[in-house]
PDB file of C-alpha atoms and ligand atoms in Angstrom:
ATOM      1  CA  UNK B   1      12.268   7.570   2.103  1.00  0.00           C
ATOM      2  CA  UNK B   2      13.295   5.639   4.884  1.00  0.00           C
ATOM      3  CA  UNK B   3      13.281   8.416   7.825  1.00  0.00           C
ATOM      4  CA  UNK B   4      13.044  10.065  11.251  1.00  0.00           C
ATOM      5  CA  UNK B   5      10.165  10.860  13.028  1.00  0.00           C
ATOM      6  CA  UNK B   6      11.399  14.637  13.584  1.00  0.00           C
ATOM      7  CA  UNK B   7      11.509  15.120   9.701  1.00  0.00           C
ATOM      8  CA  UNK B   8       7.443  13.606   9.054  1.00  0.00           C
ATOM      9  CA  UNK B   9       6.198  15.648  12.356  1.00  0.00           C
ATOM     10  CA  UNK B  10       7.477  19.190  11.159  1.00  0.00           C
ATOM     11  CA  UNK B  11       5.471  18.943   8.410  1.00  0.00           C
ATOM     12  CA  UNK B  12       2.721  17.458   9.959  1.00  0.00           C
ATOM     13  CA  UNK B  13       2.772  20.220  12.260  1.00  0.00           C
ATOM     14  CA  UNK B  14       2.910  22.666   8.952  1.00  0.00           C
ATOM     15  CA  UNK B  15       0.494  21.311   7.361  1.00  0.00           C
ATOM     16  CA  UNK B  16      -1.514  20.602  10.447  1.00  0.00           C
ATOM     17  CA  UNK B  17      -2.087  16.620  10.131  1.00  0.00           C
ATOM     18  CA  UNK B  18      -1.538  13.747  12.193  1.00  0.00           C
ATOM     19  CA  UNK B  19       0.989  10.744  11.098  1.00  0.00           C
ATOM     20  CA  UNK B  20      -0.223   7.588  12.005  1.00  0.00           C
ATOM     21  CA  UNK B  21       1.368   5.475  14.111  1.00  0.00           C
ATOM     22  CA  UNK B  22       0.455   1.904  13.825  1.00  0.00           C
ATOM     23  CA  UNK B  23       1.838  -1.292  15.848  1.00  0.00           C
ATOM     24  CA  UNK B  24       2.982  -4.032  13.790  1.00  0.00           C
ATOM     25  CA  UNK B  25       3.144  -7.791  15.298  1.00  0.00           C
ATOM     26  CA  UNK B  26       4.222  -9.510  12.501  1.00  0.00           C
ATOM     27  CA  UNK B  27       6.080  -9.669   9.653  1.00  0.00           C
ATOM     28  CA  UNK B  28       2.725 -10.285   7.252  1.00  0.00           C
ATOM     29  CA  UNK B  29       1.187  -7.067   8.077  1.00  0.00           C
ATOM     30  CA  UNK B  30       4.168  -5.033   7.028  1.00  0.00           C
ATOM     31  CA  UNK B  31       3.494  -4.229   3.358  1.00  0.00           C
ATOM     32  CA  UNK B  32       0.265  -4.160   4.041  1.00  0.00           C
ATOM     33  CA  UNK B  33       0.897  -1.116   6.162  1.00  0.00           C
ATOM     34  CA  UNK B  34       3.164   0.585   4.044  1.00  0.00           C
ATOM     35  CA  UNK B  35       1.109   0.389   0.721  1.00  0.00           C
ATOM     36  CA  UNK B  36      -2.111   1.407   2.783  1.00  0.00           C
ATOM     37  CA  UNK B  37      -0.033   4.582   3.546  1.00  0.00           C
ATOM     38  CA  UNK B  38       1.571   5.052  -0.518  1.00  0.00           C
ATOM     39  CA  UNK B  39      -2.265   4.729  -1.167  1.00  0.00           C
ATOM     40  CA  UNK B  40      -3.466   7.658   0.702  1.00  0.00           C
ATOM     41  CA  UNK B  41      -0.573   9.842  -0.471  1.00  0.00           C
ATOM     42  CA  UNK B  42       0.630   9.690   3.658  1.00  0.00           C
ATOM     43  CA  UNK B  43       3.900   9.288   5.441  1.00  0.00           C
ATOM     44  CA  UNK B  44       3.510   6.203   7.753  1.00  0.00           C
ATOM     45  CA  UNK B  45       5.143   5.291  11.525  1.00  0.00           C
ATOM     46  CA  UNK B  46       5.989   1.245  12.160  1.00  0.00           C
ATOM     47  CA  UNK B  47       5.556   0.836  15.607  1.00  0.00           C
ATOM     48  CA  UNK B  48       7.297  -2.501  17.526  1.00  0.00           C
ATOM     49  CA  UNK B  49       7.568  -3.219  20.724  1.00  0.00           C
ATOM     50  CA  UNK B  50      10.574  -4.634  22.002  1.00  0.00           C
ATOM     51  CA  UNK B  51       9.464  -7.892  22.263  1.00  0.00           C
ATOM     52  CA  UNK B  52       8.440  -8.168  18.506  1.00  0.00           C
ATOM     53  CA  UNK B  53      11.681  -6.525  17.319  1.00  0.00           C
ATOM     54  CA  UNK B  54      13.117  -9.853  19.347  1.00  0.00           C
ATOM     55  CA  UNK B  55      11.047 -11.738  17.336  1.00  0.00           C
ATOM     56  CA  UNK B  56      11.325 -11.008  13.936  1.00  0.00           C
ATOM     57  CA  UNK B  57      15.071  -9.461  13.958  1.00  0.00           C
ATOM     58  CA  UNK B  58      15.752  -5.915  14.227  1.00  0.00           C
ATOM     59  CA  UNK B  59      17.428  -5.949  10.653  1.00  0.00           C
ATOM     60  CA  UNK B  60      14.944  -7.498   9.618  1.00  0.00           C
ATOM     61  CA  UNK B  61      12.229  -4.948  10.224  1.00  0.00           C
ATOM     62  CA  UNK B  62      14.890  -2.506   9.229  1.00  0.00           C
ATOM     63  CA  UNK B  63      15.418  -4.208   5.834  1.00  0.00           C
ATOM     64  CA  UNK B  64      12.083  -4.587   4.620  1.00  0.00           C
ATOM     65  CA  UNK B  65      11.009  -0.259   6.139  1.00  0.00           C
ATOM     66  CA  UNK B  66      13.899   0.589   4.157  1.00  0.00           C
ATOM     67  CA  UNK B  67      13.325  -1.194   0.958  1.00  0.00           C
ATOM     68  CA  UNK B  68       9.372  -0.527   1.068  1.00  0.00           C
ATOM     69  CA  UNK B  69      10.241   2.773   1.638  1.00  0.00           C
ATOM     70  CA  UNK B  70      12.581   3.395  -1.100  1.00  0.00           C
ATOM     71  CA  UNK B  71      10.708   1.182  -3.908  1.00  0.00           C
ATOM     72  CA  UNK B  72       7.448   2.655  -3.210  1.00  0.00           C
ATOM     73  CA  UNK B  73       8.454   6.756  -2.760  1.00  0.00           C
ATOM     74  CA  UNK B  74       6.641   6.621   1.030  1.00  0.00           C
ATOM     75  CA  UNK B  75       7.846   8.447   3.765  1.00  0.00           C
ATOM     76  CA  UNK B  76       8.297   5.441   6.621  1.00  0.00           C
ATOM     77  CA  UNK B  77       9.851   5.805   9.976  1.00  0.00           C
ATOM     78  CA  UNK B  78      10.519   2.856  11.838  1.00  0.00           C
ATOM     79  CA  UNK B  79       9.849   3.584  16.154  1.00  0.00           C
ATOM     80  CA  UNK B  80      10.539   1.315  19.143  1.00  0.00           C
ATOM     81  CA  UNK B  81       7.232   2.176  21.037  1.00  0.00           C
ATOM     82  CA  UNK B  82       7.473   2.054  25.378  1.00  0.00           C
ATOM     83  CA  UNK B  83      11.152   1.054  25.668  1.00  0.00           C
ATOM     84  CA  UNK B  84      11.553   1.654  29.538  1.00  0.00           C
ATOM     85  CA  UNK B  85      15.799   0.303  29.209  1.00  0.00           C
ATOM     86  CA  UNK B  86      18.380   2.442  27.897  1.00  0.00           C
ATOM     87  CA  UNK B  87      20.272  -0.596  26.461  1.00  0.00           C
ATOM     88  CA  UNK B  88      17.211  -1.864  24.137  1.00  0.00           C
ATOM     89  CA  UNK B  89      16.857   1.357  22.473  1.00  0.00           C
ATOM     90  CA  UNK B  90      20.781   1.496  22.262  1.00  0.00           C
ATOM     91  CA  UNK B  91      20.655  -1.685  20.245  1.00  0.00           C
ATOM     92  CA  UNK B  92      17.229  -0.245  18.496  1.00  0.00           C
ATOM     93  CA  UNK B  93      19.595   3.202  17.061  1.00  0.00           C
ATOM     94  CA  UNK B  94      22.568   1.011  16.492  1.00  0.00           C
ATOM     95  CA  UNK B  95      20.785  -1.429  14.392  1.00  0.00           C
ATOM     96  CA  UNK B  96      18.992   0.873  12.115  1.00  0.00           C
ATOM     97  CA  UNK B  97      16.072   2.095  13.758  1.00  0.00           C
ATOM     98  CA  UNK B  98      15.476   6.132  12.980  1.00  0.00           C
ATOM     99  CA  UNK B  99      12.837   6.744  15.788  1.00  0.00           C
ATOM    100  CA  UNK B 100      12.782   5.494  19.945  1.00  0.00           C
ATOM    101  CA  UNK B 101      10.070   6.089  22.595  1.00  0.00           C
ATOM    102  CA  UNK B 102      11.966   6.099  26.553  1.00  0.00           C
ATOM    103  CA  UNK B 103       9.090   5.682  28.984  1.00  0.00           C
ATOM    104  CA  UNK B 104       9.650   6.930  32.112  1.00  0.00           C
ATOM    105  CA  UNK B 105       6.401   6.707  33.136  1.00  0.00           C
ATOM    106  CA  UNK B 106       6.864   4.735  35.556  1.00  0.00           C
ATOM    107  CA  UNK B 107       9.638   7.240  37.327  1.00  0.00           C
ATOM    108  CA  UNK B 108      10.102  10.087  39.661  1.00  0.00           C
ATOM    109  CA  UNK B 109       9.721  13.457  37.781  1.00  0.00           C
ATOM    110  CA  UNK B 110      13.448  13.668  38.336  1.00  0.00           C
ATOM    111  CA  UNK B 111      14.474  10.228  37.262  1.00  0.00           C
ATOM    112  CA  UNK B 112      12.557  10.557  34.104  1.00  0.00           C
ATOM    113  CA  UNK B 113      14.192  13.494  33.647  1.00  0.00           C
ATOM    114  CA  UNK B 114      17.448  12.245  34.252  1.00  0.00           C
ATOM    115  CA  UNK B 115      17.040   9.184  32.053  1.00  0.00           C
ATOM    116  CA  UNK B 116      15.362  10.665  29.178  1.00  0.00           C
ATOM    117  CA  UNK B 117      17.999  13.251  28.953  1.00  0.00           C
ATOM    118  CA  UNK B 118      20.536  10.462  28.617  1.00  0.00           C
ATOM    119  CA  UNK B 119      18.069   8.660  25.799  1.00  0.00           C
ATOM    120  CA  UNK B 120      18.462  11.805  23.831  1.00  0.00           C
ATOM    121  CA  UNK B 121      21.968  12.487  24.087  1.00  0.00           C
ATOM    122  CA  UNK B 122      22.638   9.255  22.404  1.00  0.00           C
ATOM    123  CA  UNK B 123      19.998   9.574  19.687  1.00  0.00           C
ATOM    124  CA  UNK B 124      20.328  12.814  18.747  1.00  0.00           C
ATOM    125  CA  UNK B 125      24.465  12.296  18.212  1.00  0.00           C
ATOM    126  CA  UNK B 126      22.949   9.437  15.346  1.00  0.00           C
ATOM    127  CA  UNK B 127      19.599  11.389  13.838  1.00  0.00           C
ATOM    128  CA  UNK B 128      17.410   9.207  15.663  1.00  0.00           C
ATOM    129  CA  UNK B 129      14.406  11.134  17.635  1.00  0.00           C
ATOM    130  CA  UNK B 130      12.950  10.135  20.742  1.00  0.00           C
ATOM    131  CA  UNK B 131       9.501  10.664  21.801  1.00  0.00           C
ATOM    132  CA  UNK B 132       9.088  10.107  26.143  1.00  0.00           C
ATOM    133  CA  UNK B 133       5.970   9.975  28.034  1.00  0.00           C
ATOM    134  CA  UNK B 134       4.692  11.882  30.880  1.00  0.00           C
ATOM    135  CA  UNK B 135       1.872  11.378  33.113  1.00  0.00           C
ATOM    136  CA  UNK B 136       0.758   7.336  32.434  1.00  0.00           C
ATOM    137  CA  UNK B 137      -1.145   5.906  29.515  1.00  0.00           C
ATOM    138  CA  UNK B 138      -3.270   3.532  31.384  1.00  0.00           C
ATOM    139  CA  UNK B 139      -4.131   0.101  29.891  1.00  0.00           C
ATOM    140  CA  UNK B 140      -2.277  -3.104  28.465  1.00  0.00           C
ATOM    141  CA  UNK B 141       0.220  -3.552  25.984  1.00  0.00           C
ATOM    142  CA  UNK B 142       2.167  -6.050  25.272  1.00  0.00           C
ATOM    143  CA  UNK B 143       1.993  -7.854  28.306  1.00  0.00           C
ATOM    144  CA  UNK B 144       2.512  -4.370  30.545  1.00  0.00           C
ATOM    145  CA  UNK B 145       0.205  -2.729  32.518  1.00  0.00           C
ATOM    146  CA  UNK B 146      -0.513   0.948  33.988  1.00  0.00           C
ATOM    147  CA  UNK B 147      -2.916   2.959  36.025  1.00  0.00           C
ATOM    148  CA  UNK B 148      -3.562   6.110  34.534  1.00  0.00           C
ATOM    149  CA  UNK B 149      -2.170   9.701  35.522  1.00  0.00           C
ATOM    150  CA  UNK B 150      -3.343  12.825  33.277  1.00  0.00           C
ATOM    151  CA  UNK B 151      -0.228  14.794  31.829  1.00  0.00           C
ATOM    152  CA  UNK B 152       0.613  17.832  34.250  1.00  0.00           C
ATOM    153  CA  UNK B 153       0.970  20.767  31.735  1.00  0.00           C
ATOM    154  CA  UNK B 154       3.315  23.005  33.618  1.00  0.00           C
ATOM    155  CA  UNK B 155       5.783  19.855  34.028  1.00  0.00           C
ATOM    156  CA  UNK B 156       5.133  19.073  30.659  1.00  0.00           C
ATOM    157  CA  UNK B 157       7.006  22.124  29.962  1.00  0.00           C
ATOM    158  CA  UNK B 158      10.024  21.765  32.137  1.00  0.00           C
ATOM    159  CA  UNK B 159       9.641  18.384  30.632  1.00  0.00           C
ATOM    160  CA  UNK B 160      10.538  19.067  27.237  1.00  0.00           C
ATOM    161  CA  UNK B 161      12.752  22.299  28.036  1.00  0.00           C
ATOM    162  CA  UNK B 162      15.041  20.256  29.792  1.00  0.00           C
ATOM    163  CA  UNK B 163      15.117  16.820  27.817  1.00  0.00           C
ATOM    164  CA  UNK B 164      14.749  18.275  23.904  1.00  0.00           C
ATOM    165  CA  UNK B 165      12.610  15.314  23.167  1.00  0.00           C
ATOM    166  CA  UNK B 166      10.991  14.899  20.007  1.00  0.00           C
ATOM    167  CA  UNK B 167       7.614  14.146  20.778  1.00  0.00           C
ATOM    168  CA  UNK B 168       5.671  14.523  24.447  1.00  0.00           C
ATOM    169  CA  UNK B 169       3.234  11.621  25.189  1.00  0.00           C
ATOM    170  CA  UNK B 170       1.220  12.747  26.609  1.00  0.00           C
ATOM    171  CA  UNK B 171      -2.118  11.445  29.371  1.00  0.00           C
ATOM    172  CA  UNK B 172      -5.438  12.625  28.646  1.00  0.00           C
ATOM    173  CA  UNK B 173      -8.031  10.320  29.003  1.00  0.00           C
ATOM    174  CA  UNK B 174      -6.585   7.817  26.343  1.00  0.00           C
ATOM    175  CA  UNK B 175      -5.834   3.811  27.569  1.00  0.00           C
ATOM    176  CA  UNK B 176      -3.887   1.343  25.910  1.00  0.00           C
ATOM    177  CA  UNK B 177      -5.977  -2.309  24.613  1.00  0.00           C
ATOM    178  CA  UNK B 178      -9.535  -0.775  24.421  1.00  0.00           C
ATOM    179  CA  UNK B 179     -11.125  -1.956  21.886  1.00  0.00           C
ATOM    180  CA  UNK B 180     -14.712  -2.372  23.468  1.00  0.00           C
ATOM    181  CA  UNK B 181     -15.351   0.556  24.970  1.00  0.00           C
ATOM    182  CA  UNK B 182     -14.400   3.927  23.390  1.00  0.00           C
ATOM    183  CA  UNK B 183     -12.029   6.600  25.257  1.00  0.00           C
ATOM    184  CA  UNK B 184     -13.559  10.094  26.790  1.00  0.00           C
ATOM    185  CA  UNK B 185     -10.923  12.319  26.350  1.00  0.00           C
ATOM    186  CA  UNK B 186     -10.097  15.051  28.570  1.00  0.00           C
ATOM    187  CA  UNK B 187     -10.670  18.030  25.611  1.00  0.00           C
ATOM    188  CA  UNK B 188      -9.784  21.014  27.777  1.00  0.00           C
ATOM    189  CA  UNK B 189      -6.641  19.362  29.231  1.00  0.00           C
ATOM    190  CA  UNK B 190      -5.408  18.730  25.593  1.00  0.00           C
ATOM    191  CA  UNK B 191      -5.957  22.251  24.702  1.00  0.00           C
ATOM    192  CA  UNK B 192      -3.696  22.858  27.141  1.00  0.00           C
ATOM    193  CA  UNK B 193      -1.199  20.987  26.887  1.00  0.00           C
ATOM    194  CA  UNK B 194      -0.727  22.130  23.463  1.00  0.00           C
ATOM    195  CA  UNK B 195      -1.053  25.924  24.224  1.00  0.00           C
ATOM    196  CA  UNK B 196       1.812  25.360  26.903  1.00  0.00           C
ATOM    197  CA  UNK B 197       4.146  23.013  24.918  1.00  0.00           C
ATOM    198  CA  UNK B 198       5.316  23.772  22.058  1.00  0.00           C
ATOM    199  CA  UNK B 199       6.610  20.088  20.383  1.00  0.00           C
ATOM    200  CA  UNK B 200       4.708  17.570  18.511  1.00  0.00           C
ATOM    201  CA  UNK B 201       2.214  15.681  21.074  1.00  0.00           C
ATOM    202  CA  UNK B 202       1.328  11.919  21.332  1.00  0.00           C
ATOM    203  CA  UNK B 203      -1.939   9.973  21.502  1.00  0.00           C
ATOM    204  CA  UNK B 204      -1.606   6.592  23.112  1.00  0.00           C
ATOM    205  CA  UNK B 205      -4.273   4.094  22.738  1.00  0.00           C
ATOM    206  CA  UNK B 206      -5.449   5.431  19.418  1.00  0.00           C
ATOM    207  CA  UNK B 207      -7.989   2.430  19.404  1.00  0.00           C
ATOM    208  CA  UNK B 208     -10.439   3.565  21.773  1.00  0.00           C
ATOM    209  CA  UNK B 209     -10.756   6.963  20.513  1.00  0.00           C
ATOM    210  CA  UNK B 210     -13.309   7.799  18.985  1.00  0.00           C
ATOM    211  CA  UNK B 211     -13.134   8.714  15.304  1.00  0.00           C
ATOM    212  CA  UNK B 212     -15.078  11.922  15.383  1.00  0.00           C
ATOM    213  CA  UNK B 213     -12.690  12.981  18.032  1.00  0.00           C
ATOM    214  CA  UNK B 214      -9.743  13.019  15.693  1.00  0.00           C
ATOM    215  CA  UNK B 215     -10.028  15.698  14.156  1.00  0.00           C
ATOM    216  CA  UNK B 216     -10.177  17.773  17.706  1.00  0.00           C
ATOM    217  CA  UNK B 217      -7.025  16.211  18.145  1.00  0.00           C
ATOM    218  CA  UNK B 218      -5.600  17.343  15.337  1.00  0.00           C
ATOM    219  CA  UNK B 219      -6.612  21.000  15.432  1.00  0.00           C
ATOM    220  CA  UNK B 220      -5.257  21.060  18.700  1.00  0.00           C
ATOM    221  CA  UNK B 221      -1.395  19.495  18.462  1.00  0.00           C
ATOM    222  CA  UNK B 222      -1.344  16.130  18.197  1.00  0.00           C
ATOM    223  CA  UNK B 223       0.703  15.099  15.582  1.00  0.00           C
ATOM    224  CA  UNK B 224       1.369  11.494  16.200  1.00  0.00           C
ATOM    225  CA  UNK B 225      -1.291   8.848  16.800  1.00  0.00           C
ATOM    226  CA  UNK B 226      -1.112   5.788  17.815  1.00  0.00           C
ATOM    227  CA  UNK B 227      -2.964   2.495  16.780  1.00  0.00           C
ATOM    228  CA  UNK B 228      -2.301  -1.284  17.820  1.00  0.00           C
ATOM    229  CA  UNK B 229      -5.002  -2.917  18.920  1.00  0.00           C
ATOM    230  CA  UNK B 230      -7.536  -2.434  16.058  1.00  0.00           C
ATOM    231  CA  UNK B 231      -4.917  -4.371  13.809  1.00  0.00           C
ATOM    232  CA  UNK B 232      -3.878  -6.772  16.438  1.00  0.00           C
ATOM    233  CA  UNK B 233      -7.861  -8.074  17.126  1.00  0.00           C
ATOM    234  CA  UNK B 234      -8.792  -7.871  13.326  1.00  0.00           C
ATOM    235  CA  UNK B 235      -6.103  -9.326  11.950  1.00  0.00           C
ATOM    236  CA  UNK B 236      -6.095 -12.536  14.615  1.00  0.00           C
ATOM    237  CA  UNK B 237     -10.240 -12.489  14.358  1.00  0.00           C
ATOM    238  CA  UNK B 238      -9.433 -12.981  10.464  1.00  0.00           C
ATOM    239  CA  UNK B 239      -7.188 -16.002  10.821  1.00  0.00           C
ATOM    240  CA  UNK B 240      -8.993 -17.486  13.122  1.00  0.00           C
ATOM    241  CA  UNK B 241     -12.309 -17.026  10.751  1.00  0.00           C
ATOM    242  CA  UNK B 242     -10.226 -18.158   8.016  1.00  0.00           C
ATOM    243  CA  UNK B 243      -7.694 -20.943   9.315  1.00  0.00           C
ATOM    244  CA  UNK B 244     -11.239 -22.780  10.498  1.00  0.00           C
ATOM    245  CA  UNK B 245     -12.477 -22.503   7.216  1.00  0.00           C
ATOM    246  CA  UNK B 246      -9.351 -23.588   5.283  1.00  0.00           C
ATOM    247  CA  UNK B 247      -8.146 -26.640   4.171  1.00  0.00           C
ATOM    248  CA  UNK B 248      -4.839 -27.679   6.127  1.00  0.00           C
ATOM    249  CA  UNK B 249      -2.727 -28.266   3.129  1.00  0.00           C
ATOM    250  CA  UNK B 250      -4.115 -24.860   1.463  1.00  0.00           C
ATOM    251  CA  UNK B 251      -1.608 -22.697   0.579  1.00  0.00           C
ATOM    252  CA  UNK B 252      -1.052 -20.406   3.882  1.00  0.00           C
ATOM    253  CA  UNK B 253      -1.700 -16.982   1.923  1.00  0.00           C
ATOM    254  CA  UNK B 254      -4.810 -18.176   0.910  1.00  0.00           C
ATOM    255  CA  UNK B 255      -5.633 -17.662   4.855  1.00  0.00           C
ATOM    256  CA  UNK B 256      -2.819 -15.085   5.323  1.00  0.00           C
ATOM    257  CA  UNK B 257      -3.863 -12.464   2.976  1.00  0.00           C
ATOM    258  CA  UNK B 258      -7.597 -11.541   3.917  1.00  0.00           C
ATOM    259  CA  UNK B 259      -5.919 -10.299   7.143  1.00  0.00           C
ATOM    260  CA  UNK B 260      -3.282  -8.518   5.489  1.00  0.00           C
ATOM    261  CA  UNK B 261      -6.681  -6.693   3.079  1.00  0.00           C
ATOM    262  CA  UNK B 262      -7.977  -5.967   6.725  1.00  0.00           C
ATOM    263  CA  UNK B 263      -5.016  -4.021   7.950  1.00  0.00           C
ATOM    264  CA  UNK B 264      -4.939  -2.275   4.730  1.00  0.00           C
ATOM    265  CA  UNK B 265      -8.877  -1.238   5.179  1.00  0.00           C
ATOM    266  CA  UNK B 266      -8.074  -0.439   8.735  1.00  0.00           C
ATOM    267  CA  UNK B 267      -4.978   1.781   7.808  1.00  0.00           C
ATOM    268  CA  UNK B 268      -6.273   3.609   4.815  1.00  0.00           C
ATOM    269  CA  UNK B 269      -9.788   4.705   7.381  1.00  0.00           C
ATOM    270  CA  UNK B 270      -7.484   5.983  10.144  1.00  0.00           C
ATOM    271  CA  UNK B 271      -5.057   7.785   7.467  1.00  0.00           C
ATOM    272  CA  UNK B 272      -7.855   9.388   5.961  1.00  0.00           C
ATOM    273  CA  UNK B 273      -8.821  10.673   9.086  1.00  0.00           C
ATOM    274  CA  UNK B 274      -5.467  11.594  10.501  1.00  0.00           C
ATOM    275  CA  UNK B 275      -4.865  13.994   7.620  1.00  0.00           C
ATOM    276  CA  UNK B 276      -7.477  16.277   8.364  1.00  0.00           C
ATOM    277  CA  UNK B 277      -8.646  17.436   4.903  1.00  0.00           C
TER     278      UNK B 277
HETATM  279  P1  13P Q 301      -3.936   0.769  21.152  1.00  0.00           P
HETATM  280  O1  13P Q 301      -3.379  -0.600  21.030  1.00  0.00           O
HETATM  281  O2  13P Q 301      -4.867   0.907  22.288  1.00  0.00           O
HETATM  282  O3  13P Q 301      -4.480   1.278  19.864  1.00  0.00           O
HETATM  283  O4  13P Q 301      -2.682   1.713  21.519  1.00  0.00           O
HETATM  284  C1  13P Q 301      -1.524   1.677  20.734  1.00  0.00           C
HETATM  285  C2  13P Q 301      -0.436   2.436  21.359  1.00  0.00           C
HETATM  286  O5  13P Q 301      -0.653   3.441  22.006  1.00  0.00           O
HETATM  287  C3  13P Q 301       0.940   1.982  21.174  1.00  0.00           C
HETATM  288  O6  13P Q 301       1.834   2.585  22.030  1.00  0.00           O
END
């Protein structure tokens, strides 16, 4: 079912598991996502950034989440990750998207606030949910940078009691683009931050965590998790590998494919993990 990201984080929260939360940058990788996630029996997030919405076509990332998720019985909500302007995510809900991220990172505790309260009034009047951030996600993405700022717990609280988000992302060690080096979370803060606030939290930079950490994160809140640059590095390290080794009037799946199979590997892993069994 093509859906929101409220409906596939209550029951993650029930059933205590993690939906994955992965970045797509082109239209290739798409299925590949989506069957990973039929395969593992998992509800999946599509993650774009506004710039790759712009680039493919809204409805067209719309079209192919809905009719993946109807033909293959998969639970698939389609998210604008970081959108920092009100009228991008306007035209994100009013073109079919079921799931927005506002960050107000970047803001006065006020302003963000302020701004995210006005992100949800207009989502939640069309069944979209909104996931905000507080604190900042250091890192890269997409061409943007931050310097980190762990998540405050006791303004994560007035936080979400004022706004009604859907989802708190939330600061703890995590940064965006690492793919190198591996994260060191802050453990105790996270414990904290989920004994004081009582939604669905976010991991940001899902890449650099380490896998053995996951399931810490899961026992302890976190019920989405996002991953970008795994996919984003394998897939291009895969085309490169295989457009050199190609013949130029080859058929492009024949070089296309292989890096679809390695999203799919990469997927299945993390799902695997994310569910907590
Ligand atoms: P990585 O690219 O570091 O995995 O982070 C993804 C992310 O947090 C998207 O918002």
């Amino acid at each position: 079912m093509y859906t929101s990201l409220n409906k596939v984080l209550k029951s993650a929260a029930r059933f205590n598991y993690t939906v994955g939360a992965f970045n797509m940058h082109n239209l290739e990788m798409l299925p590949a996502m989506i069957l990973a996630a039929k395969k593992q029996g998992a509800p999946i997030i599509i993650q774009t950034s506004v710039g790759t919405a712009e680039y493919i076509g809204h409805e067209v990332i719309v079209s192919v989440c809905r009719s993946l998720a109807d033909s293959q019985s998969v639970d698939v909500v389609l998210h604008l990750d970081h959108c920092t302007k009100f009228s991008e995510i306007k035209k994100a809900i009013d073109l079919g998207y079921l799931s927005v991220m506002f960050d107000g990172s970047s803001l006065s505790f006020q302003e963000n606030i302020l701004r995210t309260k006005e992100v949800v009034a207009y989502a939640s009047a069309r069944g979209v949910s909104v996931e905000a951030e507080l604190g900042t996600i250091s890192g890269s993405e997409d061409g943007i940078s931050a310097e980190k700022a762990y998540t405050d717990p006791e303004k994560a609280k007035i936080f979400v009691e004022e706004t009604k988000i859907d989802a708190l992302a939330v600061s703890v060690g995590t940064c965006h683009g690492s793919y190198k080096a591996k994260t060191e979370l802050n453990f105790e803060l996270i414990k904290k931050l989920h004994e004081t606030v009582d939604i669905p939290l976010v991991i940001h930079g899902g890449t650099g965590v380490k896998e053995e950490d996951i399931k810490f994160c899961v026992d302890h809140g976190i019920r989405k998790f996002n991953v970008g640059t795994e996919l984003l590095v394998g897939w291009t390290k895969k085309a490169t590998e295989m457009f050199n080794n190609t013949k130029e009037n080859s058929s492009l799946r024949n070089n296309i494919v292989p890096c679809n199979e390695l999203v799919s590997e990469v997927v299945c892993r993390k799902i695997k993990l994310f569910l907590n069994n």
